Every structure is written in C-alpha cells, then in structure tokens.
Coordinates of N, CA and C and ligand atoms in Angstrom, one line a residue:
M1 N 9.0 10.4 6.8 CA 7.6 10.3 7.1 C 7.3 9.0 7.9
L2 N 7.9 7.9 7.5 CA 7.7 6.6 8.2 C 9.1 6.1 8.5
Q3 N 9.3 5.7 9.8 CA 10.6 5.1 10.1 C 10.4 3.9 11.0
I4 N 10.9 2.8 10.6 CA 10.7 1.6 11.3 C 12.0 1.1 11.8
S5 N 12.1 0.8 13.0 CA 13.4 0.3 13.6 C 13.3 -1.0 14.3
N6 N 14.1 -1.9 13.9 CA 14.2 -3.2 14.6 C 12.9 -3.8 15.0
L7 N 12.0 -3.8 14.1 CA 10.6 -4.2 14.3 C 10.5 -5.8 14.3
K8 N 9.9 -6.3 15.4 CA 9.7 -7.8 15.4 C 8.3 -8.0 15.7
A9 N 7.7 -9.0 15.0 CA 6.3 -9.4 15.2 C 6.1 -10.8 14.7
G10 N 5.0 -11.4 15.2 CA 4.8 -12.8 14.7 C 3.4 -13.3 15.2
Y11 N 3.2 -14.6 15.0 CA 2.0 -15.2 15.3 C 2.3 -16.4 16.3
G12 N 1.8 -16.3 17.5 CA 2.2 -17.4 18.5 C 3.7 -17.4 18.6
R13 N 4.3 -18.5 18.3 CA 5.7 -18.6 18.4 C 6.4 -18.4 17.0
L14 N 5.6 -18.2 16.0 CA 6.2 -18.0 14.7 C 6.7 -16.5 14.5
N15 N 8.0 -16.4 14.3 CA 8.6 -15.1 14.2 C 8.5 -14.6 12.7
A16 N 7.5 -13.8 12.4 CA 7.3 -13.4 11.0 C 8.2 -12.2 10.6
L17 N 8.5 -11.3 11.5 CA 9.3 -10.1 11.2 C 10.5 -10.2 12.2
R18 N 11.7 -10.3 11.7 CA 12.8 -10.5 12.6 C 13.8 -9.3 12.7
G19 N 13.2 -8.1 12.9 CA 14.0 -7.0 13.1 C 14.1 -6.1 11.8
I20 N 13.0 -5.5 11.5 CA 12.9 -4.8 10.2 C 13.3 -3.3 10.5
D21 N 14.2 -2.8 9.6 CA 14.5 -1.4 9.5 C 14.1 -0.9 8.2
L22 N 13.3 0.1 8.1 CA 12.8 0.6 6.8 C 12.4 2.1 7.0
S23 N 12.7 2.9 6.0 CA 12.1 4.2 6.1 C 11.6 4.7 4.7
V24 N 10.6 5.5 4.9 CA 9.9 6.1 3.7 C 9.9 7.6 3.9
K25 N 10.3 8.3 2.9 CA 10.3 9.7 2.9 C 9.1 10.3 2.2
K26 N 8.8 11.5 2.6 CA 7.6 12.2 2.0 C 7.6 12.2 0.5
S27 N 6.5 11.8 -0.1 CA 6.3 11.8 -1.5 C 7.1 10.8 -2.3
E28 N 7.6 9.8 -1.6 CA 8.3 8.7 -2.2 C 7.3 7.6 -2.6
I29 N 7.7 6.8 -3.6 CA 7.0 5.5 -3.9 C 8.0 4.5 -3.5
V30 N 7.7 3.7 -2.4 CA 8.6 2.7 -1.9 C 7.9 1.3 -2.0
F31 N 8.7 0.4 -2.5 CA 8.2 -1.0 -2.7 C 8.8 -1.9 -1.7
I32 N 8.0 -2.9 -1.2 CA 8.5 -4.0 -0.5 C 8.2 -5.2 -1.4
V33 N 9.2 -5.9 -1.8 CA 9.0 -7.1 -2.6 C 9.5 -8.3 -1.9
G34 N 8.9 -9.5 -2.2 CA 9.4 -10.7 -1.6 C 8.5 -11.9 -1.9
P35 N 9.0 -13.1 -1.7 CA 8.3 -14.3 -2.1 C 7.1 -14.5 -1.1
N36 N 6.3 -15.5 -1.4 CA 5.2 -15.9 -0.5 C 5.7 -16.2 0.9
G37 N 5.0 -15.6 1.9 CA 5.3 -15.9 3.3 C 6.5 -15.2 3.8
A38 N 7.0 -14.2 3.1 CA 8.2 -13.4 3.5 C 7.9 -12.5 4.7
G39 N 6.6 -12.2 4.8 CA 6.2 -11.3 6.0 C 5.7 -9.9 5.5
K40 N 5.5 -9.8 4.2 CA 5.1 -8.5 3.6 C 3.7 -8.0 4.2
S41 N 2.7 -8.9 4.2 CA 1.4 -8.5 4.7 C 1.5 -8.2 6.2
T42 N 2.3 -9.1 6.9 CA 2.4 -8.9 8.3 C 3.0 -7.5 8.6
L43 N 4.0 -7.1 7.8 CA 4.6 -5.8 8.1 C 3.5 -4.7 7.9
L44 N 2.7 -4.7 6.9 CA 1.7 -3.7 6.7 C 0.7 -3.8 7.8
K45 N 0.3 -5.0 8.2 CA -0.7 -5.1 9.3 C -0.1 -4.4 10.6
V46 N 1.1 -4.6 10.9 CA 1.7 -4.1 12.1 C 1.8 -2.5 12.0
V47 N 2.2 -2.0 10.8 CA 2.4 -0.6 10.7 C 1.0 0.1 10.7
S48 N 0.0 -0.6 10.2 CA -1.4 0.1 10.1 C -2.1 -0.1 11.4
G49 N -1.5 -0.8 12.4 CA -2.2 -1.0 13.7 C -3.1 -2.2 13.8
L50 N -3.2 -3.0 12.8 CA -4.1 -4.2 12.8 C -3.5 -5.3 13.7
M51 N -2.2 -5.2 13.9 CA -1.5 -6.2 14.7 C -0.4 -5.6 15.5
K52 N -0.3 -6.0 16.7 CA 0.7 -5.4 17.7 C 2.1 -6.0 17.4
P53 N 3.1 -5.2 17.4 CA 4.5 -5.7 17.3 C 4.9 -6.3 18.6
W54 N 5.9 -7.2 18.5 CA 6.5 -7.7 19.7 C 7.5 -6.7 20.3
S55 N 8.3 -6.1 19.4 CA 9.2 -5.1 19.9 C 9.6 -4.2 18.7
G56 N 10.4 -3.2 19.0 CA 10.8 -2.3 17.9 C 10.0 -1.0 18.0
E57 N 10.3 -0.2 17.0 CA 9.6 1.2 17.0 C 9.1 1.5 15.6
I58 N 7.9 2.1 15.6 CA 7.4 2.6 14.3 C 7.1 4.1 14.5
R59 N 7.7 5.0 13.7 CA 7.5 6.4 13.8 C 6.8 6.9 12.6
F60 N 5.7 7.6 12.7 CA 5.0 8.2 11.6 C 5.0 9.7 11.9
E61 N 5.5 10.5 10.9 CA 5.6 12.0 11.1 C 6.2 12.3 12.5
N62 N 7.3 11.5 12.8 CA 8.0 11.7 14.0 C 7.4 11.4 15.3
E63 N 6.2 10.7 15.2 CA 5.6 10.3 16.5 C 5.6 8.8 16.5
V64 N 5.9 8.3 17.7 CA 5.9 6.8 17.9 C 4.4 6.3 17.8
I65 N 4.2 5.4 16.9 CA 2.8 5.0 16.8 C 2.5 3.5 17.1
N66 N 3.5 2.8 17.7 CA 3.4 1.4 18.0 C 2.1 1.2 18.8
G67 N 1.3 0.2 18.4 CA 0.2 -0.2 19.2 C -1.0 0.7 19.1
Q68 N -1.0 1.8 18.3 CA -2.2 2.7 18.2 C -3.2 2.0 17.3
P69 N -4.5 2.2 17.6 CA -5.5 1.5 16.9 C -5.6 2.1 15.4
P70 N -6.0 1.2 14.5 CA -6.0 1.6 13.1 C -6.9 2.8 12.8
E71 N -8.0 2.9 13.5 CA -8.9 4.1 13.2 C -8.2 5.4 13.5
R72 N -7.4 5.4 14.6 CA -6.7 6.6 14.9 C -5.6 6.9 13.9
L73 N -4.9 5.9 13.5 CA -3.8 6.0 12.5 C -4.4 6.5 11.2
C74 N -5.6 6.0 10.9 CA -6.3 6.4 9.7 C -6.6 7.9 9.7
R75 N -7.1 8.4 10.9 CA -7.4 9.8 11.0 C -6.1 10.6 10.9
E76 N -5.0 10.1 11.3 CA -3.7 10.8 11.2 C -3.1 10.7 9.9
G77 N -3.7 10.0 8.9 CA -3.3 10.0 7.6 C -2.5 8.8 7.1
L78 N -2.7 7.7 7.8 CA -2.0 6.5 7.4 C -3.0 5.4 7.1
V79 N -3.2 5.1 5.8 CA -4.3 4.3 5.4 C -3.8 3.1 4.7
L80 N -4.4 1.9 5.0 CA -4.0 0.6 4.4 C -5.1 0.2 3.4
V81 N -4.6 -0.2 2.2 CA -5.5 -1.0 1.3 C -5.1 -2.4 1.4
P82 N -5.9 -3.3 2.1 CA -5.4 -4.6 2.4 C -5.5 -5.5 1.1
E83 N -4.8 -6.6 1.2 CA -4.8 -7.6 0.0 C -6.2 -8.0 -0.2
G84 N -6.5 -8.2 -1.5 CA -7.8 -8.8 -1.9 C -8.9 -7.8 -1.8
R85 N -10.1 -8.3 -1.6 CA -11.3 -7.4 -1.7 C -11.7 -6.8 -0.4
S86 N -11.5 -5.5 -0.3 CA -11.8 -4.9 1.0 C -12.9 -3.8 0.9
I87 N -13.8 -4.1 -0.1 CA -14.9 -3.1 -0.3 C -16.2 -3.7 0.3
F88 N -17.2 -2.8 0.4 CA -18.5 -3.3 0.9 C -19.3 -3.8 -0.3
S89 N -19.4 -5.1 -0.5 CA -19.9 -5.6 -1.7 C -21.4 -5.4 -1.9
S90 N -22.1 -5.2 -0.9 CA -23.6 -5.0 -1.1 C -23.9 -3.5 -1.4
L91 N -22.9 -2.7 -1.2 CA -23.2 -1.2 -1.5 C -22.8 -0.9 -2.9
T92 N -23.2 0.2 -3.4 CA -22.9 0.6 -4.8 C -21.5 1.1 -4.8
V93 N -20.9 1.3 -6.0 CA -19.6 1.9 -6.2 C -19.6 3.3 -5.5
E94 N -20.7 4.0 -5.9 CA -20.8 5.4 -5.4 C -20.8 5.4 -3.8
E95 N -21.6 4.5 -3.2 CA -21.6 4.5 -1.8 C -20.3 4.1 -1.1
N96 N -19.6 3.2 -1.8 CA -18.3 2.8 -1.3 C -17.3 4.1 -1.3
L97 N -17.4 4.8 -2.4 CA -16.6 6.0 -2.6 C -16.9 7.1 -1.5
A98 N -18.3 7.2 -1.3 CA -18.7 8.2 -0.3 C -18.2 7.9 1.1
L99 N -18.0 6.6 1.4 CA -17.4 6.2 2.7 C -16.0 6.7 2.8
G100 N -15.3 6.7 1.7 CA -13.9 7.2 1.7 C -13.9 8.7 2.0
G101 N -14.8 9.4 1.6 CA -14.8 10.9 1.8 C -15.6 11.3 3.1
M102 N -16.1 10.3 3.8 CA -17.0 10.6 4.9 C -16.5 11.6 5.9
G103 N -15.3 11.4 6.4 CA -14.8 12.3 7.4 C -14.4 13.7 7.0
R104 N -14.5 14.0 5.7 CA -14.0 15.2 5.2 C -15.0 16.4 5.2
R105 N -14.5 17.6 5.6 CA -15.4 18.7 5.6 C -15.3 19.6 4.4
D106 N -14.2 19.4 3.6 CA -14.0 20.2 2.4 C -14.8 19.7 1.3
K107 N -16.1 19.8 1.4 CA -17.0 19.1 0.4 C -16.7 19.5 -1.1
D108 N -16.3 20.8 -1.3 CA -16.1 21.2 -2.7 C -14.8 20.5 -3.2
V109 N -13.8 20.5 -2.4 CA -12.6 19.8 -2.9 C -12.8 18.3 -3.0
L110 N -13.6 17.8 -2.2 CA -14.0 16.4 -2.2 C -14.6 16.0 -3.6
E111 N -15.5 16.9 -4.0 CA -16.2 16.7 -5.3 C -15.1 16.7 -6.4
A112 N -14.2 17.6 -6.4 CA -13.1 17.6 -7.4 C -12.3 16.4 -7.3
D113 N -12.0 16.0 -6.1 CA -11.1 14.8 -5.9 C -11.8 13.5 -6.4
L114 N -13.2 13.5 -6.2 CA -14.0 12.4 -6.7 C -13.9 12.3 -8.2
D115 N -14.0 13.5 -8.8 CA -13.9 13.6 -10.3 C -12.6 13.1 -10.8
T116 N -11.5 13.5 -10.1 CA -10.2 13.1 -10.5 C -10.0 11.5 -10.3
V117 N -10.5 11.0 -9.2 CA -10.4 9.6 -9.0 C -11.2 8.8 -10.1
L118 N -12.3 9.3 -10.5 CA -13.1 8.7 -11.5 C -12.5 8.8 -12.9
N119 N -11.7 9.9 -13.1 CA -10.9 10.0 -14.3 C -9.8 9.0 -14.3
T120 N -9.2 8.8 -13.1 CA -8.1 7.9 -12.9 C -8.6 6.4 -13.2
F121 N -9.7 6.1 -12.6 CA -10.2 4.7 -12.8 C -11.6 4.8 -13.5
P122 N -11.6 5.0 -14.8 CA -12.8 5.2 -15.6 C -13.9 4.2 -15.4
I123 N -13.4 2.9 -15.2 CA -14.4 1.9 -15.0 C -15.4 2.1 -13.9
L124 N -14.8 2.8 -12.9 CA -15.7 3.1 -11.7 C -16.8 4.1 -12.0
R125 N -16.4 5.0 -12.9 CA -17.4 6.0 -13.4 C -18.6 5.2 -14.1
E126 N -18.1 4.3 -15.0 CA -19.1 3.5 -15.7 C -20.0 2.7 -14.8
R127 N -19.5 2.3 -13.7 CA -20.2 1.4 -12.8 C -20.7 2.1 -11.6
I128 N -20.8 3.4 -11.6 CA -21.0 4.1 -10.4 C -22.2 3.7 -9.6
K129 N -23.3 3.4 -10.3 CA -24.5 3.0 -9.6 C -24.6 1.5 -9.4
G130 N -23.7 0.8 -9.9 CA -23.7 -0.7 -9.8 C -23.3 -1.1 -8.4
V131 N -23.7 -2.4 -8.1 CA -23.3 -3.0 -6.8 C -21.8 -3.4 -6.9
A132 N -21.1 -3.0 -5.8 CA -19.6 -3.2 -5.9 C -19.3 -4.7 -6.0
G133 N -20.1 -5.5 -5.3 CA -19.8 -7.0 -5.4 C -19.9 -7.6 -6.8
H134 N -20.5 -6.8 -7.7 CA -20.6 -7.4 -9.1 C -19.4 -6.9 -9.9
L135 N -18.5 -6.1 -9.4 CA -17.3 -5.8 -10.1 C -16.3 -6.9 -10.2
S136 N -15.5 -7.0 -11.2 CA -14.5 -8.0 -11.2 C -13.5 -7.8 -10.1
G137 N -12.6 -8.8 -9.9 CA -11.6 -8.6 -8.8 C -10.7 -7.4 -9.0
G138 N -10.3 -7.2 -10.2 CA -9.4 -6.0 -10.5 C -10.2 -4.7 -10.3
E139 N -11.4 -4.7 -10.7 CA -12.2 -3.5 -10.5 C -12.4 -3.2 -9.0
Q140 N -12.6 -4.2 -8.3 CA -12.8 -4.1 -6.8 C -11.5 -3.5 -6.2
Q141 N -10.4 -4.0 -6.7 CA -9.1 -3.5 -6.3 C -9.0 -2.0 -6.5
Q142 N -9.4 -1.6 -7.7 CA -9.4 -0.2 -8.1 C -10.3 0.6 -7.2
L143 N -11.5 0.1 -6.9 CA -12.4 0.8 -6.0 C -11.8 0.9 -4.6
A144 N -11.1 -0.1 -4.1 CA -10.5 0.0 -2.8 C -9.4 1.0 -2.7
I145 N -8.7 1.1 -3.8 CA -7.6 2.1 -3.9 C -8.2 3.5 -4.0
A146 N -9.3 3.6 -4.8 CA -9.9 4.9 -5.0 C -10.5 5.4 -3.7
R147 N -11.1 4.5 -3.0 CA -11.8 4.9 -1.7 C -10.7 5.4 -0.7
A148 N -9.6 4.7 -0.7 CA -8.5 5.1 0.2 C -7.9 6.5 -0.2
I149 N -7.8 6.8 -1.5 CA -7.3 8.1 -2.0 C -8.2 9.2 -1.5
L150 N -9.5 8.9 -1.5 CA -10.5 10.0 -1.1 C -10.4 10.3 0.4
Q151 N -9.7 9.4 1.2 CA -9.5 9.7 2.6 C -8.3 10.7 2.8
Q152 N -7.7 11.1 1.6 CA -6.6 12.0 1.6 C -5.5 11.6 2.6
P153 N -5.0 10.4 2.5 CA -4.0 10.0 3.4 C -2.6 10.7 3.1
A154 N -1.8 10.8 4.1 CA -0.4 11.3 3.8 C 0.4 10.1 3.3
L155 N 0.1 9.0 3.8 CA 0.8 7.7 3.4 C -0.3 6.7 3.1
I156 N -0.2 6.1 1.9 CA -1.2 5.1 1.6 C -0.3 3.8 1.4
M157 N -0.7 2.7 2.1 CA 0.0 1.5 2.0 C -0.9 0.5 1.2
I158 N -0.4 -0.1 0.2 CA -1.2 -1.0 -0.7 C -0.6 -2.4 -0.7
D159 N -1.4 -3.4 -0.3 CA -0.9 -4.7 -0.3 C -1.3 -5.4 -1.7
E160 N -0.3 -5.6 -2.5 CA -0.4 -6.3 -3.8 C -1.5 -5.7 -4.7
P161 N -1.3 -4.5 -5.2 CA -2.3 -3.9 -6.1 C -2.4 -4.7 -7.4
S162 N -1.5 -5.5 -7.7 CA -1.6 -6.2 -9.0 C -2.3 -7.6 -8.9
L163 N -2.6 -7.9 -7.6 CA -3.2 -9.2 -7.4 C -4.5 -9.5 -8.2
G164 N -4.5 -10.5 -9.0 CA -5.7 -10.8 -9.7 C -6.0 -9.9 -10.9
L165 N -5.0 -9.0 -11.3 CA -5.3 -8.2 -12.4 C -4.6 -8.7 -13.7
A166 N -5.2 -8.4 -14.8 CA -4.6 -8.7 -16.1 C -3.4 -7.8 -16.3
P167 N -2.4 -8.2 -17.0 CA -1.2 -7.4 -17.2 C -1.5 -6.0 -17.6
L168 N -2.4 -5.8 -18.6 CA -2.6 -4.4 -19.0 C -3.2 -3.6 -17.9
M169 N -4.1 -4.2 -17.1 CA -4.7 -3.5 -16.0 C -3.7 -3.1 -14.9
I170 N -2.7 -4.0 -14.7 CA -1.7 -3.7 -13.8 C -0.9 -2.4 -14.2
D171 N -0.6 -2.4 -15.5 CA 0.1 -1.2 -16.0 C -0.8 0.1 -15.8
E172 N -2.1 -0.1 -16.0 CA -3.0 1.1 -15.8 C -3.0 1.5 -14.4
V173 N -3.2 0.6 -13.5 CA -3.2 0.9 -12.1 C -1.9 1.6 -11.6
Y174 N -0.8 1.0 -12.1 CA 0.5 1.6 -11.7 C 0.7 3.0 -12.3
A175 N 0.2 3.2 -13.5 CA 0.3 4.5 -14.2 C -0.5 5.5 -13.4
S176 N -1.7 5.1 -12.9 CA -2.6 6.0 -12.1 C -1.9 6.3 -10.8
L177 N -1.3 5.3 -10.2 CA -0.7 5.6 -8.9 C 0.5 6.6 -9.0
K178 N 1.2 6.4 -10.1 CA 2.4 7.3 -10.4 C 1.9 8.7 -10.6
A179 N 0.8 8.8 -11.4 CA 0.3 10.1 -11.7 C -0.2 10.8 -10.5
L180 N -0.8 10.0 -9.6 CA -1.4 10.6 -8.4 C -0.2 11.1 -7.5
N181 N 0.8 10.3 -7.4 CA 2.0 10.6 -6.6 C 2.6 11.9 -7.2
E182 N 2.7 12.0 -8.5 CA 3.3 13.2 -9.1 C 2.4 14.5 -8.9
R183 N 1.1 14.3 -8.9 CA 0.2 15.4 -8.8 C 0.0 15.9 -7.4
T184 N -0.1 14.9 -6.5 CA -0.5 15.3 -5.1 C 0.7 15.1 -4.1
G185 N 1.7 14.4 -4.5 CA 2.8 14.2 -3.6 C 2.5 13.1 -2.5
M186 N 1.4 12.4 -2.8 CA 1.0 11.4 -1.8 C 2.1 10.3 -1.8
T187 N 2.4 9.9 -0.5 CA 3.5 8.9 -0.3 C 2.9 7.5 -0.4
L188 N 3.6 6.7 -1.1 CA 3.1 5.3 -1.3 C 4.0 4.2 -0.9
L189 N 3.5 3.3 -0.1 CA 4.3 2.1 0.3 C 3.6 0.9 -0.2
I190 N 4.2 0.2 -1.2 CA 3.5 -0.8 -1.9 C 4.2 -2.1 -1.8
V191 N 3.4 -3.2 -1.5 CA 3.9 -4.5 -1.4 C 3.6 -5.3 -2.7
E192 N 4.6 -5.9 -3.2 CA 4.4 -6.7 -4.4 C 5.1 -8.1 -4.2
Q193 N 4.6 -9.1 -4.9 CA 5.3 -10.3 -4.9 C 6.4 -10.4 -6.0
S194 N 6.1 -9.7 -7.1 CA 7.0 -9.7 -8.2 C 7.8 -8.4 -8.4
T195 N 9.1 -8.6 -8.9 CA 9.9 -7.4 -9.1 C 9.6 -6.7 -10.4
A196 N 8.8 -7.4 -11.3 CA 8.5 -6.9 -12.6 C 7.8 -5.6 -12.4
R197 N 8.0 -4.7 -13.3 CA 7.3 -3.4 -13.4 C 7.8 -2.3 -12.4
I198 N 8.3 -2.8 -11.2 CA 8.4 -1.8 -10.2 C 9.5 -0.8 -10.4
L199 N 10.6 -1.2 -11.1 CA 11.7 -0.3 -11.2 C 11.4 1.0 -11.9
K200 N 10.4 1.0 -12.8 CA 10.0 2.2 -13.4 C 9.4 3.3 -12.5
L201 N 8.8 2.7 -11.4 CA 8.1 3.6 -10.5 C 8.8 3.9 -9.2
A202 N 9.6 2.9 -8.7 CA 10.1 3.0 -7.4 C 11.1 4.1 -7.1
D203 N 11.0 4.8 -6.0 CA 12.1 5.6 -5.5 C 13.0 4.7 -4.7
R204 N 12.5 3.7 -4.0 CA 13.3 2.8 -3.2 C 12.6 1.4 -3.3
V205 N 13.5 0.4 -3.3 CA 13.0 -1.0 -3.3 C 13.6 -1.7 -2.1
N206 N 12.7 -2.4 -1.3 CA 13.2 -3.2 -0.3 C 12.9 -4.6 -0.6
V207 N 13.8 -5.5 -0.5 CA 13.5 -7.0 -0.7 C 13.4 -7.6 0.7
L208 N 12.2 -8.2 1.0 CA 12.0 -8.9 2.2 C 12.0 -10.4 2.0
R209 N 12.8 -11.1 2.8 CA 12.8 -12.5 2.7 C 12.9 -13.1 4.1
N210 N 12.0 -14.1 4.4 CA 12.1 -14.7 5.7 C 12.1 -13.7 6.9
G211 N 11.3 -12.7 6.7 CA 11.1 -11.8 7.9 C 12.2 -10.8 8.0
E212 N 13.1 -10.7 7.0 CA 14.2 -9.8 7.1 C 14.4 -9.0 5.8
I213 N 14.8 -7.7 5.9 CA 15.1 -6.9 4.7 C 16.5 -7.3 4.3
V214 N 16.6 -8.0 3.1 CA 17.9 -8.4 2.7 C 18.5 -7.4 1.7
L215 N 17.8 -6.5 1.2 CA 18.3 -5.5 0.3 C 17.4 -4.3 0.4
S216 N 18.0 -3.1 0.4 CA 17.3 -1.9 0.4 C 18.0 -0.9 -0.5
K217 N 17.5 -0.5 -1.6 CA 18.2 0.3 -2.5 C 17.4 1.5 -3.1
H218 N 18.0 2.6 -3.1 CA 17.4 3.8 -3.8 C 17.5 3.5 -5.3
K219 N 16.6 4.1 -6.1 CA 16.6 3.8 -7.5 C 17.9 4.1 -8.2
S220 N 18.6 5.2 -7.6 CA 19.9 5.5 -8.2 C 20.9 4.5 -8.0
E221 N 20.7 3.6 -7.0 CA 21.7 2.5 -6.7 C 21.4 1.2 -7.4
I222 N 20.3 1.1 -8.1 CA 19.9 -0.1 -8.7 C 20.4 0.0 -10.2
G223 N 21.6 -0.3 -10.4 CA 22.1 -0.3 -11.8 C 21.6 -1.5 -12.6
D224 N 21.7 -2.6 -11.9 CA 21.4 -3.9 -12.6 C 20.2 -4.6 -11.9
P225 N 19.1 -4.7 -12.6 CA 17.9 -5.3 -12.0 C 18.2 -6.7 -11.4
A226 N 19.2 -7.4 -12.0 CA 19.5 -8.7 -11.5 C 19.9 -8.7 -10.0
L227 N 20.4 -7.6 -9.5 CA 20.7 -7.5 -8.1 C 19.5 -7.8 -7.3
L228 N 18.3 -7.2 -7.7 CA 17.1 -7.4 -7.0 C 16.7 -8.9 -7.0
E229 N 16.8 -9.5 -8.2 CA 16.4 -10.9 -8.4 C 17.2 -11.8 -7.5
E230 N 18.5 -11.5 -7.4 CA 19.4 -12.3 -6.6 C 19.0 -12.2 -5.1
A231 N 18.7 -11.0 -4.7 CA 18.3 -10.8 -3.3 C 17.0 -11.5 -3.0
Y232 N 16.1 -11.4 -4.0 CA 14.8 -12.0 -3.9 C 14.9 -13.5 -3.7
F233 N 15.7 -14.1 -4.5 CA 15.8 -15.6 -4.5 C 16.8 -16.1 -3.5
G234 N 17.5 -15.2 -2.9 CA 18.4 -15.7 -1.8 C 19.8 -16.0 -2.3
Y235 N 20.2 -15.5 -3.4 CA 21.6 -15.8 -3.8 C 22.6 -14.8 -3.2
V236 N 22.1 -13.8 -2.5 CA 23.0 -12.9 -1.9 C 22.7 -12.8 -0.4
Ligands
ATP301 P1 2.1 -13.6 0.5 O1 2.9 -12.9 -0.6 O2 1.9 -15.0 0.3 O3 0.9 -12.9 0.9 P2 3.6 -12.4 2.7 O4 5.0 -12.0 2.4 O5 2.5 -11.3 2.8 O6 3.1 -13.6 1.8 P3 2.7 -13.0 5.4 O7 1.3 -13.2 5.1 O8 3.1 -11.7 6.1 O9 3.6 -13.1 4.1 O10 3.2 -14.2 6.3 C1 4.4 -14.3 7.0 C2 4.5 -15.6 7.8 O11 3.5 -15.5 8.8 C3 4.2 -16.8 7.0 O12 5.0 -17.9 7.5 C4 2.7 -17.1 7.2 O13 2.4 -18.5 7.1 C5 2.6 -16.6 8.7 N1 1.2 -16.1 9.0 C6 0.6 -15.1 8.3 N2 -0.6 -14.9 8.8 C7 -0.8 -15.7 9.9 C8 -1.8 -16.0 10.8 N3 -2.9 -15.2 10.8 N4 -1.5 -16.9 11.8 C9 -0.4 -17.6 11.8 N5 0.6 -17.5 10.9 C10 0.4 -16.5 9.9

C-alpha cells in the first residue's frame, strides 16, 4: 500500500531523513519508533504532503505521490493525525466529528460509523455537545483520531497517539485502534517514542535513529524485544 524508497528530506541544511526505505502492506499495523529528533514527525510530514522531500520516492497504492498536496492525498485515502492537538478547539465535539465525515455521501453508513467511533471512544459520546477545547489532552487526541477514522482513510498515520495520555488511557486507545484494524482492515502507520506496548500490536516495527531506519522487523522476526531496545539506543 505504501512504499518509500531512499527518501531524503530536511530543513535548510539539516538532513533529517537520510535515505529511508519503508513499506506498509494493506491492513498492517506498522510502527516507527525512535528517540527525540530521530526524524519520525518529519517522515510523516513528508509522506502526508505537508513537506516536500529532497529526493527519493513515495508510492501510495502504486502511484508516485511525491509532492502532492495534503488535501489531495487526504481525498485519496491517506490521512495524518499530527502530534498534539489538531482539533478545532472552539467547535463542539460533535462539530469536529461532523468535519471528519463532511466529504462522505454515504450518510447512512456514516451514521453507523459515528456510532462505532463513539462506542470506541465513549468519553466523546459523553462530551458530544461540549466544546472540544475543554477536553483534556488525551481526550482531544481521541477526538483527532476519531475524526480521522470518519474520513474512512485507507491508511491512517498517527503521530504519537500516546503523547500526554495516562498509561491506562494509552492501553485503551491502542486496544481501540487494534479493534478498528481487525474490524475494518484499516491500515495504520504509527509513530511512537517508546517501544513499550507496541509489540502486542505491531505487524512490523521500524526503528528510526538519526534519520535512518536502523532496524525493520516483522513481528515474526522479533524474538527478543531487547533487539529493538538495542537498535533504539544505538548498540547495533
Ligand atoms: P520527537 O519524538 O521529539 O517529536 P522526531 O523523531 O519526530 O522527534 P523530528 O521532529 O522529525 O523528530 O525532527 C528531526 C530533526 O529535524 C531534528 O533534528 C529537529 O530538530 C529537526 N527539525 C524538526 N522540525 C524542524 C523545523 N521546523 N525546522 C528546523 N529543524 C527542524
């Protein structure tokens, strides 16, 4: 579904991505983990069209998408949930969710999807008429993910879904994402700083360090989680 080859990108003279190769197959849950400043957010920005790559190739559903604007990629089914709060804070939860479903014509299915999303993130149902800016950081994160799901993307990219969430909430969000993936086959590319939790969910884990993928393993190949830690901290 997504194939990235020798992708390079950066800011001014700073080389943030130094030749990334990465692929995501349909219905997989793929993680990119790495320490602060590794280039994780930059990679998602480039793939989602928010930032132009210097060189290399990005293919989505077999079409080269380098340099295409984010709105177009969004329409084609590639949606980014950026790091932090990306909701409209002065609108209500309901209005934010409505924006997610705006481009859809299948209003009946949309109703059912909305119901599913609200079952997945029950706090959003409780706060449906409330102003989104009054939600906690973690609740806003759930709203951002829920809104993206309603766009029915083929591939949803999420930048640090655990950011600012209490441990129990992280487990819940991940359980919801896993259930969504199992039910709908939605493909997920998720960026995380920590390797904790991800092994239960991941079909593939990529460790990004200093703008390079230093390890990429299918779940069947990760016998010992220490392997990931070693790649993460640079011992391999
Ligand atoms: P974190 O986990 O801290 O969010 P990250 O892995 O997402 O880190 P990036 O945000 O992609 O890392 O940053 C990669 C490199 O690019 C870092 O050296 C960072 O300082 C630099 N960088 C990121 N954004 C910009 C920017 N807008 N202008 C200049 N340099 C930037």
